[in-house]
Short mmCIF file of C-alpha atoms in Angstrom, two decimals:
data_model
loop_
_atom_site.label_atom_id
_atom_site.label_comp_id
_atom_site.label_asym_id
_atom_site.label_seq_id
_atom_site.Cartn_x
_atom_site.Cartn_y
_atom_site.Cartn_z
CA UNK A 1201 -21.58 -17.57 -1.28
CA UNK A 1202 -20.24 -19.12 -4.43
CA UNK A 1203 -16.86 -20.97 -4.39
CA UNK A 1204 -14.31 -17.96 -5.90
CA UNK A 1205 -15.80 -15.56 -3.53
CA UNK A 1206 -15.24 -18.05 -0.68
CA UNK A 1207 -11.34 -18.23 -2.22
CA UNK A 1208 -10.91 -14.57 -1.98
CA UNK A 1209 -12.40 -14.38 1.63
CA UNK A 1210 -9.81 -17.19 2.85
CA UNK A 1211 -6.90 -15.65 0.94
CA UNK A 1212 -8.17 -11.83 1.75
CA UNK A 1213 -7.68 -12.99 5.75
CA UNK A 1214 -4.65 -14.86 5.52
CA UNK A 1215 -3.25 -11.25 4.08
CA UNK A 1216 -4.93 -9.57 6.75
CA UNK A 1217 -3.07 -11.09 9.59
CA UNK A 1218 0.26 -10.55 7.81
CA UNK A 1219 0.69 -7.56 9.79
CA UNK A 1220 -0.33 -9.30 13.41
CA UNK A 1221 2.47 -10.09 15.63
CA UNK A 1222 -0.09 -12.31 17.63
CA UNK A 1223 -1.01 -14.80 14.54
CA UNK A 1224 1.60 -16.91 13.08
CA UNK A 1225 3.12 -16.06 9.93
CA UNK A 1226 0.81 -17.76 7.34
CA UNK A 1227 2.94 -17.53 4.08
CA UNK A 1228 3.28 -21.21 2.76
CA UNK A 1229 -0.67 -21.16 2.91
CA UNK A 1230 -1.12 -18.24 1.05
CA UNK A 1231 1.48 -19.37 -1.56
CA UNK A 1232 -0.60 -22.95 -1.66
CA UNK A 1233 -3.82 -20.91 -2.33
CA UNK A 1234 -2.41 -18.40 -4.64
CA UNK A 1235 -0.62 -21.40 -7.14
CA UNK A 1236 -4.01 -23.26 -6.85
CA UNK A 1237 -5.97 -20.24 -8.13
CA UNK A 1238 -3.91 -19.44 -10.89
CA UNK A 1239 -3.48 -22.79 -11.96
CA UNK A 1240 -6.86 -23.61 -11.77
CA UNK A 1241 -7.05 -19.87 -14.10
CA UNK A 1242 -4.87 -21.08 -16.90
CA UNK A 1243 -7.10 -24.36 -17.25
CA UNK A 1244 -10.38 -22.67 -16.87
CA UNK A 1245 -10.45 -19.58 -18.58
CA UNK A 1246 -9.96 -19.48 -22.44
CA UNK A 1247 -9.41 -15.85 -22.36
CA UNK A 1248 -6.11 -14.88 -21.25
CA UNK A 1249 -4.32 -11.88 -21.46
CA UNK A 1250 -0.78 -10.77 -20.26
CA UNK A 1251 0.21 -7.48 -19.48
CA UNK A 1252 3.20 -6.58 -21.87
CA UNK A 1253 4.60 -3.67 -19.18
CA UNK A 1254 4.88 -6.51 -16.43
CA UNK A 1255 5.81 -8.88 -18.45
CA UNK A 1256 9.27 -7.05 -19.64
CA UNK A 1257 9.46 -5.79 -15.96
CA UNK A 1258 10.02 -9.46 -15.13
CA UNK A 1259 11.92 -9.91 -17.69
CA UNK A 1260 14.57 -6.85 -17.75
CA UNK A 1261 14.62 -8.22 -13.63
CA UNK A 1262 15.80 -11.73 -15.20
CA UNK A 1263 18.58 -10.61 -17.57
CA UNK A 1264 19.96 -8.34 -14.84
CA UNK A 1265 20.26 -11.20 -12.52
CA UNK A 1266 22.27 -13.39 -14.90
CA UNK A 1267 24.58 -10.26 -15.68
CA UNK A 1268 25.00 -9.22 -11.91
CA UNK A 1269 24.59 -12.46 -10.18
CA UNK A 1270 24.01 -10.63 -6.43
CA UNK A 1271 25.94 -12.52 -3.66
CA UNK A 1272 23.95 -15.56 -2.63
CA UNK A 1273 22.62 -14.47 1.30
CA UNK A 1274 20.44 -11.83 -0.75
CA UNK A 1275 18.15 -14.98 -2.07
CA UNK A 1276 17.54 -12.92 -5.44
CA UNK A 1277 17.01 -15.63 -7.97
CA UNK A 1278 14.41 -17.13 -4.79
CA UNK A 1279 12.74 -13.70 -3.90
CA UNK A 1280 12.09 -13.18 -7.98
CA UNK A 1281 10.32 -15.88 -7.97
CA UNK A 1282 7.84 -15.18 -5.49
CA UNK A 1283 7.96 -12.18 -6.69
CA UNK A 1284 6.72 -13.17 -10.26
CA UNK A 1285 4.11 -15.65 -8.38
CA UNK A 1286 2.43 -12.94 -6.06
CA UNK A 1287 2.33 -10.41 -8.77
CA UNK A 1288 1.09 -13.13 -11.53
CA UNK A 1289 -1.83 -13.36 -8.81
CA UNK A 1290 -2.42 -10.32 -8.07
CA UNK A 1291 -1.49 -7.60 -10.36
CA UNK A 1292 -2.45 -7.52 -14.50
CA UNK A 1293 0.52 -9.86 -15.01
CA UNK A 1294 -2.14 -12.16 -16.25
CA UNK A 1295 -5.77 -11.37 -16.86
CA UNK A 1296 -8.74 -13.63 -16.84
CA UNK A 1297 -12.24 -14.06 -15.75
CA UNK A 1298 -11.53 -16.35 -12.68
CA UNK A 1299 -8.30 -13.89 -11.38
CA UNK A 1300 -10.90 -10.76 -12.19
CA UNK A 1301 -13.52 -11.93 -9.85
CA UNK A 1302 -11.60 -12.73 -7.15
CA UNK A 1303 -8.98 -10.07 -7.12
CA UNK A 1304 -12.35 -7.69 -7.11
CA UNK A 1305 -13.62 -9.53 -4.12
CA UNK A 1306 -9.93 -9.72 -2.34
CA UNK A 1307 -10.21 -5.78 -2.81
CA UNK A 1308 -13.29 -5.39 -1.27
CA UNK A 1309 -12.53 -7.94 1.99
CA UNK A 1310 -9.48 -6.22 2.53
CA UNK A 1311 -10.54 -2.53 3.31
CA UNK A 1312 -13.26 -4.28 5.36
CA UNK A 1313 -10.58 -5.96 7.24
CA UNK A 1314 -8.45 -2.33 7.81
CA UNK A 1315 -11.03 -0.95 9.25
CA UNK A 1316 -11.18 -3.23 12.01
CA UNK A 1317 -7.46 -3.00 12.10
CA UNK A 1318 -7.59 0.90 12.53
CA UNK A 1319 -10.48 0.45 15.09
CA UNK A 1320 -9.02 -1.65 17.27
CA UNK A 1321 -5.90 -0.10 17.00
CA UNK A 1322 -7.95 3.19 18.44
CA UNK A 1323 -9.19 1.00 21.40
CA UNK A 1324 -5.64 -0.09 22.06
CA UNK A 1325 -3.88 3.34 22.17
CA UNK A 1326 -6.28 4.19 25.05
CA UNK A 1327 -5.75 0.51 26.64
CA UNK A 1328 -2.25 1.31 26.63
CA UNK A 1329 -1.77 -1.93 24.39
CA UNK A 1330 1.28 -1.14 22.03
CA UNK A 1331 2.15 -4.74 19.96
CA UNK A 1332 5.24 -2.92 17.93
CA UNK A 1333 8.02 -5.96 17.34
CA UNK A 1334 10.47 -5.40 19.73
CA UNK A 1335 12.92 -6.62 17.65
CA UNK A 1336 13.05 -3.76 15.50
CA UNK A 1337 15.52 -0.87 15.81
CA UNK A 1338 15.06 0.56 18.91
CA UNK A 1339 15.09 4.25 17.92
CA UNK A 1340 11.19 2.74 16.61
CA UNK A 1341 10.71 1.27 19.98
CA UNK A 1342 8.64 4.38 21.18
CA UNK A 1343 6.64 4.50 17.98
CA UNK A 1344 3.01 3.59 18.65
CA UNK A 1345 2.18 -0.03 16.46
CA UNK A 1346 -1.76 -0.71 17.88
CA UNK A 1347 -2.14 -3.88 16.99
CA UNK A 1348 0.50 -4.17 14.44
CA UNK A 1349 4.31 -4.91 14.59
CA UNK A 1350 4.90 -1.47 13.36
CA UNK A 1351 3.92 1.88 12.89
CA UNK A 1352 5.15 1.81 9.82
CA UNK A 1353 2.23 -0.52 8.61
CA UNK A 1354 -0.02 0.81 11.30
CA UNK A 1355 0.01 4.34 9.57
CA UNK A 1356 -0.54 3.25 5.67
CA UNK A 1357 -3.47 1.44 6.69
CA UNK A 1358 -5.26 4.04 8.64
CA UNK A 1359 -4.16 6.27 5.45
CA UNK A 1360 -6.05 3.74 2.68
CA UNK A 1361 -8.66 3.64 5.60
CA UNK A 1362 -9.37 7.46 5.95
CA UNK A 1363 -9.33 7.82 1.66
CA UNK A 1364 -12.30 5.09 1.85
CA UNK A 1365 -14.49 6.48 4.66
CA UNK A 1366 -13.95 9.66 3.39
CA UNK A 1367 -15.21 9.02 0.05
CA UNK A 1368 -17.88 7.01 1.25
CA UNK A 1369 -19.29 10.33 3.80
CA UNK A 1370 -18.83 12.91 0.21
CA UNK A 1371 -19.78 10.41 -2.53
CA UNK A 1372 -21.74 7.85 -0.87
CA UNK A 1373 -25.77 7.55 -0.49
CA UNK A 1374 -25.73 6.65 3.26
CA UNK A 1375 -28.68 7.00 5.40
CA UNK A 1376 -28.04 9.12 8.58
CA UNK A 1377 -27.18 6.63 10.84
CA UNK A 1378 -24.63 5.31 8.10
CA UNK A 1379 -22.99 8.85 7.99
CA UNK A 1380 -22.87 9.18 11.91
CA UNK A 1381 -21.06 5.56 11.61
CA UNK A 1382 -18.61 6.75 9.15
CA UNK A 1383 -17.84 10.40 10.60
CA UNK A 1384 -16.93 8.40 14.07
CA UNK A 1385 -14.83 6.16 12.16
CA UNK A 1386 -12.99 8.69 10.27
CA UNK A 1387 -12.39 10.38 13.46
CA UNK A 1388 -10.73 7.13 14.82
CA UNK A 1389 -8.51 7.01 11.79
CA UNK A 1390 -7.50 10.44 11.85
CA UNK A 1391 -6.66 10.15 15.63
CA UNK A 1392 -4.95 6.54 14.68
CA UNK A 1393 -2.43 7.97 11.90
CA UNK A 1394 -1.54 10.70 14.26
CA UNK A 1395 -0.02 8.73 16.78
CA UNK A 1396 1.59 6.40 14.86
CA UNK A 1397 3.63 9.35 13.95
CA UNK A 1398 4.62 8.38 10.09
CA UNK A 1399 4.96 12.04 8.23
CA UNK A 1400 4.82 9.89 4.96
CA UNK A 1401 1.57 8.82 5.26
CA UNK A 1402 -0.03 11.91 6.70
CA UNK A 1403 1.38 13.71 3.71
CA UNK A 1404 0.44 11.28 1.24
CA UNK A 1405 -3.27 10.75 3.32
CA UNK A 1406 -3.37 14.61 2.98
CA UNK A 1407 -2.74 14.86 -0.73
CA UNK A 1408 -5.10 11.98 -1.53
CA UNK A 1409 -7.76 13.46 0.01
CA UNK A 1410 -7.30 16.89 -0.98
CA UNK A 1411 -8.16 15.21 -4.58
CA UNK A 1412 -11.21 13.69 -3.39
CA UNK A 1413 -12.42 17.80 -2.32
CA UNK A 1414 -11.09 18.44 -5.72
CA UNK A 1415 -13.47 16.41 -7.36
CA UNK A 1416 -16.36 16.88 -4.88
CA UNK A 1417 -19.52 18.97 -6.34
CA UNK A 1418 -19.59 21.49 -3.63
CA UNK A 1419 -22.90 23.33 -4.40
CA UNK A 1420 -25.02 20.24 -4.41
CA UNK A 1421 -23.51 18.79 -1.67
CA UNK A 1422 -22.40 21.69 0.92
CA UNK A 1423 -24.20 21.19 3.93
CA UNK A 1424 -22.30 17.98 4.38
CA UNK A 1425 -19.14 19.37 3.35
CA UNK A 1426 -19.52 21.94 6.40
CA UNK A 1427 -20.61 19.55 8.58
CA UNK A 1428 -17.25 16.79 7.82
CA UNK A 1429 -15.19 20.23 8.14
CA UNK A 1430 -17.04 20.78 11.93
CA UNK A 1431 -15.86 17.06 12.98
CA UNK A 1432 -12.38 17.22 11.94
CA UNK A 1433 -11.95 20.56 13.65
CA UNK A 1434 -13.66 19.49 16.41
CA UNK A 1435 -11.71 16.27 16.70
CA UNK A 1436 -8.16 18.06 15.49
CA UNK A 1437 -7.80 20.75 17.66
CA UNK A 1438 -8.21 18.33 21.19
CA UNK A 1439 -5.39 16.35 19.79
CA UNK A 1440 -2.81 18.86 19.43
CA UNK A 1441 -3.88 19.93 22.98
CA UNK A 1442 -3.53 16.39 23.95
CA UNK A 1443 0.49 16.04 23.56
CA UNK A 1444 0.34 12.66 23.37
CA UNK A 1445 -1.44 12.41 20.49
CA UNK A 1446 1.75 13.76 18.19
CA UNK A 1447 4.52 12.83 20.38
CA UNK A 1448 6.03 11.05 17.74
CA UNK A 1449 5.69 13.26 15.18
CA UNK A 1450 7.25 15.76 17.17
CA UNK A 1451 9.91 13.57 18.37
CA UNK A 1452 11.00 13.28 14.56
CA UNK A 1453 10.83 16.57 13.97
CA UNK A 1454 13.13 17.68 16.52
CA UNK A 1455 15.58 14.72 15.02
CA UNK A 1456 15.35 16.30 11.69
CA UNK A 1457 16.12 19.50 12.98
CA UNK A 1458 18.95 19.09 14.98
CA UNK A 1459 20.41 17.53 11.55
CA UNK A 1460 19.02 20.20 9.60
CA UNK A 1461 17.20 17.66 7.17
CA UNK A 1462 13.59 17.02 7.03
CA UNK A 1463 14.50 13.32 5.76
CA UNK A 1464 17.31 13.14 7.91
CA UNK A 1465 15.86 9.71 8.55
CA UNK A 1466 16.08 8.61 4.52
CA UNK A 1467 18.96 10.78 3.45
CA UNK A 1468 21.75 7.76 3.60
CA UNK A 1469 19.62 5.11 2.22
CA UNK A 1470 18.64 7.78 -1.06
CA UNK A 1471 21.61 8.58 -1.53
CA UNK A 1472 23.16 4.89 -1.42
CA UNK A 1473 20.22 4.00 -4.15
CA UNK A 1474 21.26 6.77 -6.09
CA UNK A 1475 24.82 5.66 -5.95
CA UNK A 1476 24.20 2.40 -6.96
CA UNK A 1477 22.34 3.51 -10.21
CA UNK A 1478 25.04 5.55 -11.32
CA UNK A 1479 27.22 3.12 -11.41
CA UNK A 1480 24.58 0.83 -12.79
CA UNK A 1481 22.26 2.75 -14.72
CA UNK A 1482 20.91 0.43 -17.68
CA UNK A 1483 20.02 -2.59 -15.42
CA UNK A 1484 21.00 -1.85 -11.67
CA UNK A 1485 22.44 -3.28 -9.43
CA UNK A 1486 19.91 -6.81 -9.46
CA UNK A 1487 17.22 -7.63 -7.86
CA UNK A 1488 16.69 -7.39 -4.17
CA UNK A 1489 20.47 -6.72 -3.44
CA UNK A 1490 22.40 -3.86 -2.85
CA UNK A 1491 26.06 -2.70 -3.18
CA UNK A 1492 26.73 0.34 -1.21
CA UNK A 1493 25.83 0.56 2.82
CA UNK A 1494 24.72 3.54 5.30
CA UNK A 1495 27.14 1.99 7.35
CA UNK A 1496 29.66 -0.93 8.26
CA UNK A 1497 27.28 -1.97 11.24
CA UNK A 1498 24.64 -1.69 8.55
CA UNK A 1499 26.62 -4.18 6.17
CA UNK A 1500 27.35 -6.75 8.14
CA UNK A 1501 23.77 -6.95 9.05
CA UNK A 1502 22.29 -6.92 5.72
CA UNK A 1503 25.20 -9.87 4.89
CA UNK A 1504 24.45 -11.93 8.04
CA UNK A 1505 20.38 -11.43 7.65
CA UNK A 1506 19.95 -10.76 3.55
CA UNK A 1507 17.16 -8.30 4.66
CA UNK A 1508 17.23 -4.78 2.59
CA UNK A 1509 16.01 -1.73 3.35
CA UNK A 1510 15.92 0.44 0.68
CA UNK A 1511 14.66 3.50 1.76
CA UNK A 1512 12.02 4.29 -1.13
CA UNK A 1513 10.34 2.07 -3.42
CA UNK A 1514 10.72 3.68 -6.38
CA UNK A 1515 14.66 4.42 -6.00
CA UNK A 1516 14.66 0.63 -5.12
CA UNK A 1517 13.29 0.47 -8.59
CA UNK A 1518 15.93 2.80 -10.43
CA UNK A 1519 18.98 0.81 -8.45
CA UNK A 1520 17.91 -2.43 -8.93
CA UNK A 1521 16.36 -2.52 -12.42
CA UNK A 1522 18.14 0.40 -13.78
CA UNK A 1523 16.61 2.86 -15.96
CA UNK A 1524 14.59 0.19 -17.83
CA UNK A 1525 13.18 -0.71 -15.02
CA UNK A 1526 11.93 2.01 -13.68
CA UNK A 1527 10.77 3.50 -17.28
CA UNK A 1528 8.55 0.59 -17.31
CA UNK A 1529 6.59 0.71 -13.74
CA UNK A 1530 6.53 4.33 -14.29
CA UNK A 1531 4.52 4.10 -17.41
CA UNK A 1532 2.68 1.19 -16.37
CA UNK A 1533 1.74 3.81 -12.77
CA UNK A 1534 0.84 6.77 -15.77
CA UNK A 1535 -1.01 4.82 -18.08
CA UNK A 1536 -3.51 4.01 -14.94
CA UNK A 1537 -3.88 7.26 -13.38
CA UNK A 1538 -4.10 9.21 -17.14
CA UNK A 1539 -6.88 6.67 -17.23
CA UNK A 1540 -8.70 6.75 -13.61
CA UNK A 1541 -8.51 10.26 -14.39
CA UNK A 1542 -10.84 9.11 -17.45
CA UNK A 1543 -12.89 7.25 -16.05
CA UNK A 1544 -14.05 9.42 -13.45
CA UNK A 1545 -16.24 11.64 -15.71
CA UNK A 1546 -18.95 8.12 -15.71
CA UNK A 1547 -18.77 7.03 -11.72
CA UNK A 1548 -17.09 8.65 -8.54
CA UNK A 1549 -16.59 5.05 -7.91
CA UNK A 1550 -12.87 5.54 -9.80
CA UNK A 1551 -12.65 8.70 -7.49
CA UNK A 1552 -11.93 6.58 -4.70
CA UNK A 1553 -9.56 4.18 -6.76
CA UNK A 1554 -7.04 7.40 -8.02
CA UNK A 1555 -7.06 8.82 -4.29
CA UNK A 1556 -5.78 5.01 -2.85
CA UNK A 1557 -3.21 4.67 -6.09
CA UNK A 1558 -2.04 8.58 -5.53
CA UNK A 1559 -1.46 7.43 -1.94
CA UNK A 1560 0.74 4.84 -2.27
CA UNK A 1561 2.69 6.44 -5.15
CA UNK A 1562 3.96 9.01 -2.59
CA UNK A 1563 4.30 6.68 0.22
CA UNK A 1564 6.41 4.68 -1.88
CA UNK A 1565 8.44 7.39 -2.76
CA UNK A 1566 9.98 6.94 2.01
CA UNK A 1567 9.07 3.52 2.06
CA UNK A 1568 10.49 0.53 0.25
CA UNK A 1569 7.67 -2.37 -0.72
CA UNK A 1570 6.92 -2.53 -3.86
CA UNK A 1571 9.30 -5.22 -5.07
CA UNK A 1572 9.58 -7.14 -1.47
CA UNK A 1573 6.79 -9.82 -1.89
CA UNK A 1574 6.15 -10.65 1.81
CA UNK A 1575 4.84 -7.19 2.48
CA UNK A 1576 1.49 -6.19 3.53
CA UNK A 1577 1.77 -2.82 1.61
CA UNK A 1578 3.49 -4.68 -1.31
CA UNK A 1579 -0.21 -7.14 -0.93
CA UNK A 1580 -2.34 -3.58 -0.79
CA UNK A 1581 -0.69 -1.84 -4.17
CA UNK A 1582 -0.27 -4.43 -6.18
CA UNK A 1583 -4.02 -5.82 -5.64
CA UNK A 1584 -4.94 -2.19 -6.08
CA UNK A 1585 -2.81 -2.15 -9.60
CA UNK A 1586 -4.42 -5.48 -10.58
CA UNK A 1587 -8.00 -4.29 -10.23
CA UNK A 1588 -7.33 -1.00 -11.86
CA UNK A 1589 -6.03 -2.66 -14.35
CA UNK A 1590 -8.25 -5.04 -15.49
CA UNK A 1591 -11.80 -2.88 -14.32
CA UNK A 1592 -10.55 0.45 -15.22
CA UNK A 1593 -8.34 0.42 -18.54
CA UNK A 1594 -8.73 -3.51 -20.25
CA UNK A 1595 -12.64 -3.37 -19.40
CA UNK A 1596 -12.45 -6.81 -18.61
CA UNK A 1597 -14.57 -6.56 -15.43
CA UNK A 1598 -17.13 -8.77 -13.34
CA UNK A 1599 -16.84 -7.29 -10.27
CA UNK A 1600 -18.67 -4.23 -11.08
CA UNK A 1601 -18.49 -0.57 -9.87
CA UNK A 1602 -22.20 -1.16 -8.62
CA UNK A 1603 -21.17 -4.07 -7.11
CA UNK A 1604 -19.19 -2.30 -4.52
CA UNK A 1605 -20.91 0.31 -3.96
CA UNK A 1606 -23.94 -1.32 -3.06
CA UNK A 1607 -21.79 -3.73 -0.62
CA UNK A 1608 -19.19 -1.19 1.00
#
């Protein structure tokens, strides 16, 4: 095991407990490792390259700091810049051999490490072991976490988890035993994502893999398309029987209907973001701060704890950055999938890749991460960005295509 591959394994686990209530929060490790790496980048490598889409991201994020200056218990100017440090690391902020490898390696450890996460989350649902952070709101109380603090992290895994195994049983050359292996694990994840009950990730998890059917060459391949369409049946029909197995998502569908909104649950907060850009619209409101509130109860909270929830990513985007903002990440998010799109006609590998980017693009659109930096989804789509990035469109890569599909 060479020395960057035993960096990535360290910082890949460190990640990987993030969303563990039972391990102690390991941040000022991580941020030790990740300063060390890219230090040890920008003395190494000769060949460095900055990505000039992130780069003015930061930078219309600066200037709209020094022209809004948020009130000081939202921490923006301190949040920015761990913001700017996590994404240096792991995004195509900056490119070079050293970040490459190990980002490609980080990749590859961490959808390992989900699917233990999703499989013993299974075995705890039937344990009756529930681990959700009782501190949360307590309308979430009943949601089921496995052995996460939420459901709400629970569920996007499972979804990044089903797009891989998935892929791997259509596009993969597994021997038989390897596709029994997989077929049982994709029924764990399908069961897994049920039950934790989040309707944004089944309908982004449903989309994603509809595209990987899209792309699939039916006529060579049929007999094993028939046979994954016998196991989900067979393992989605008992689990509507079994009530239990969509209590939640039936719970929140009888709250949406008795307010007559499927996003009953989102409504206020999209509406607030939208508020806030319109009377901000060049550079928003500033960076992780916000000026109008779903309630009074919900004010004083965010003022006496300086945690946000936004609602959506990418309306967090639009209020906080303003139009600029969000005309940047939205071309950087085109320019990758107009190119994954591309790419696809050499390898199936980058099959896989535009499924797990299409995912969290609408998972982002109900759940705000992508600018909060202490985030295990914030971790999974900007490491996704960063390897697209630099093995799909610059070409720079070392941690090859082959590479992972020989080792997945």
């Amino acid at each position: 095991m060479n020395l960057l591959l035993k960096i990535a394994v360290i910082l890949s686990i460190i990640k990987l407990t993030l969303p563990l209530p039972f391990i102690p929060n390991l941040t000022i490790l991580w941020l030790v490792g990740v300063i060390i790496c890219l230090g040890w980048a920008l003395i190494k490598d000769k060949k460095l390259q900055v990505s000039i889409p992130l780069l003015l991201f930061c930078l219309i994020i600066l200037v709209g700091l020094f022209i809004k200056q948020p009130p000081i218990y939202y921490r923006s100017l301190e949040r920015f810049i761990l913001f700017v440090i996590n994404i240096s690391f792991l995004s195509s902020l900056i490119v070079s051999p050293t970040l490459i490898e190990i980002r490609g390696h980080m990749l590859h450890i961490t959808l390992i490490g989900l699917r233990f996460i999703v499989v013993a989350s299974f075995i705890a649902y039937f344990l009756g072991i529930n681990l959700a952070n009782k501190n949360i709101s307590i309308d979430y109380r009943w949601a089921f976490a496995g052995i996460t603090s939420q459901s709400m992290i629970l569920a996007p895994c499972c979804g990044i988890c089903l797009i891989e195994t998935l892929w791997k049983i259509l596009y993969g050359d597994s021997s038989r035993k390897q596709l029994l292996i997989q077929c049982g694990l994709l029924i764990m994840t399908i069961w897994t994502i049920l039950v934790a009950g989040s309707r944004g990730s089944l309908i982004a998890a449903a989309l994603s893999t509809a595209i990987l059917f899209y792309y699939y060459p039916f006529k060579k391949r049929l007999l094993k398309y028939i046979i994954l369409i016998l196991i989900s049946l067979t393992f989605l029909v008992p689990s509507y029987i079994y009530e239990n197995a969509t209590y939640t998502i039936d719970k929140k569908m009888i709250s949406a209907n008795n307010q007559n909104s499927l996003t009953s649950s989102r409504d206020e907060k999209w509406e607030a973001r939208l508020m806030e850009f319109k009377e901000n619209p060049i550079l928003g409101v500033g960076f992780a701060s916000q000026t109008h509130f779903t309630s009074d109860d919900n004010m004083q909270w965010i003022e006496k704890t300086g945690s946000l929830e936004s609602g959506s990513s990418w309306l967090s985007i639009l209020s906080m950055t303003g139009i600029l903002g969000f005309i940047v990440i939205a071309i950087f998010n085109i320019k990758m999938l107009s190119c994954l799109i591309k790419a696809i006609k050499r390898t199936p590998f980058y099959i896989l890749h535009l499924c797990l980017l299409i995912f969290l693009l609408i998972h982002g659109i109900v759940e705000a991460w992508v600018l909060y930096s202490g985030g295990f989804i914030f971790y999974l789509y900007w490491l996704l960005t960063g390897n697209l990035s630099t093995n799909s469109i610059d070409n720079h890569r070392t941690y090859t295509d082959e590479y992972f599909l020989e080792n997945s």
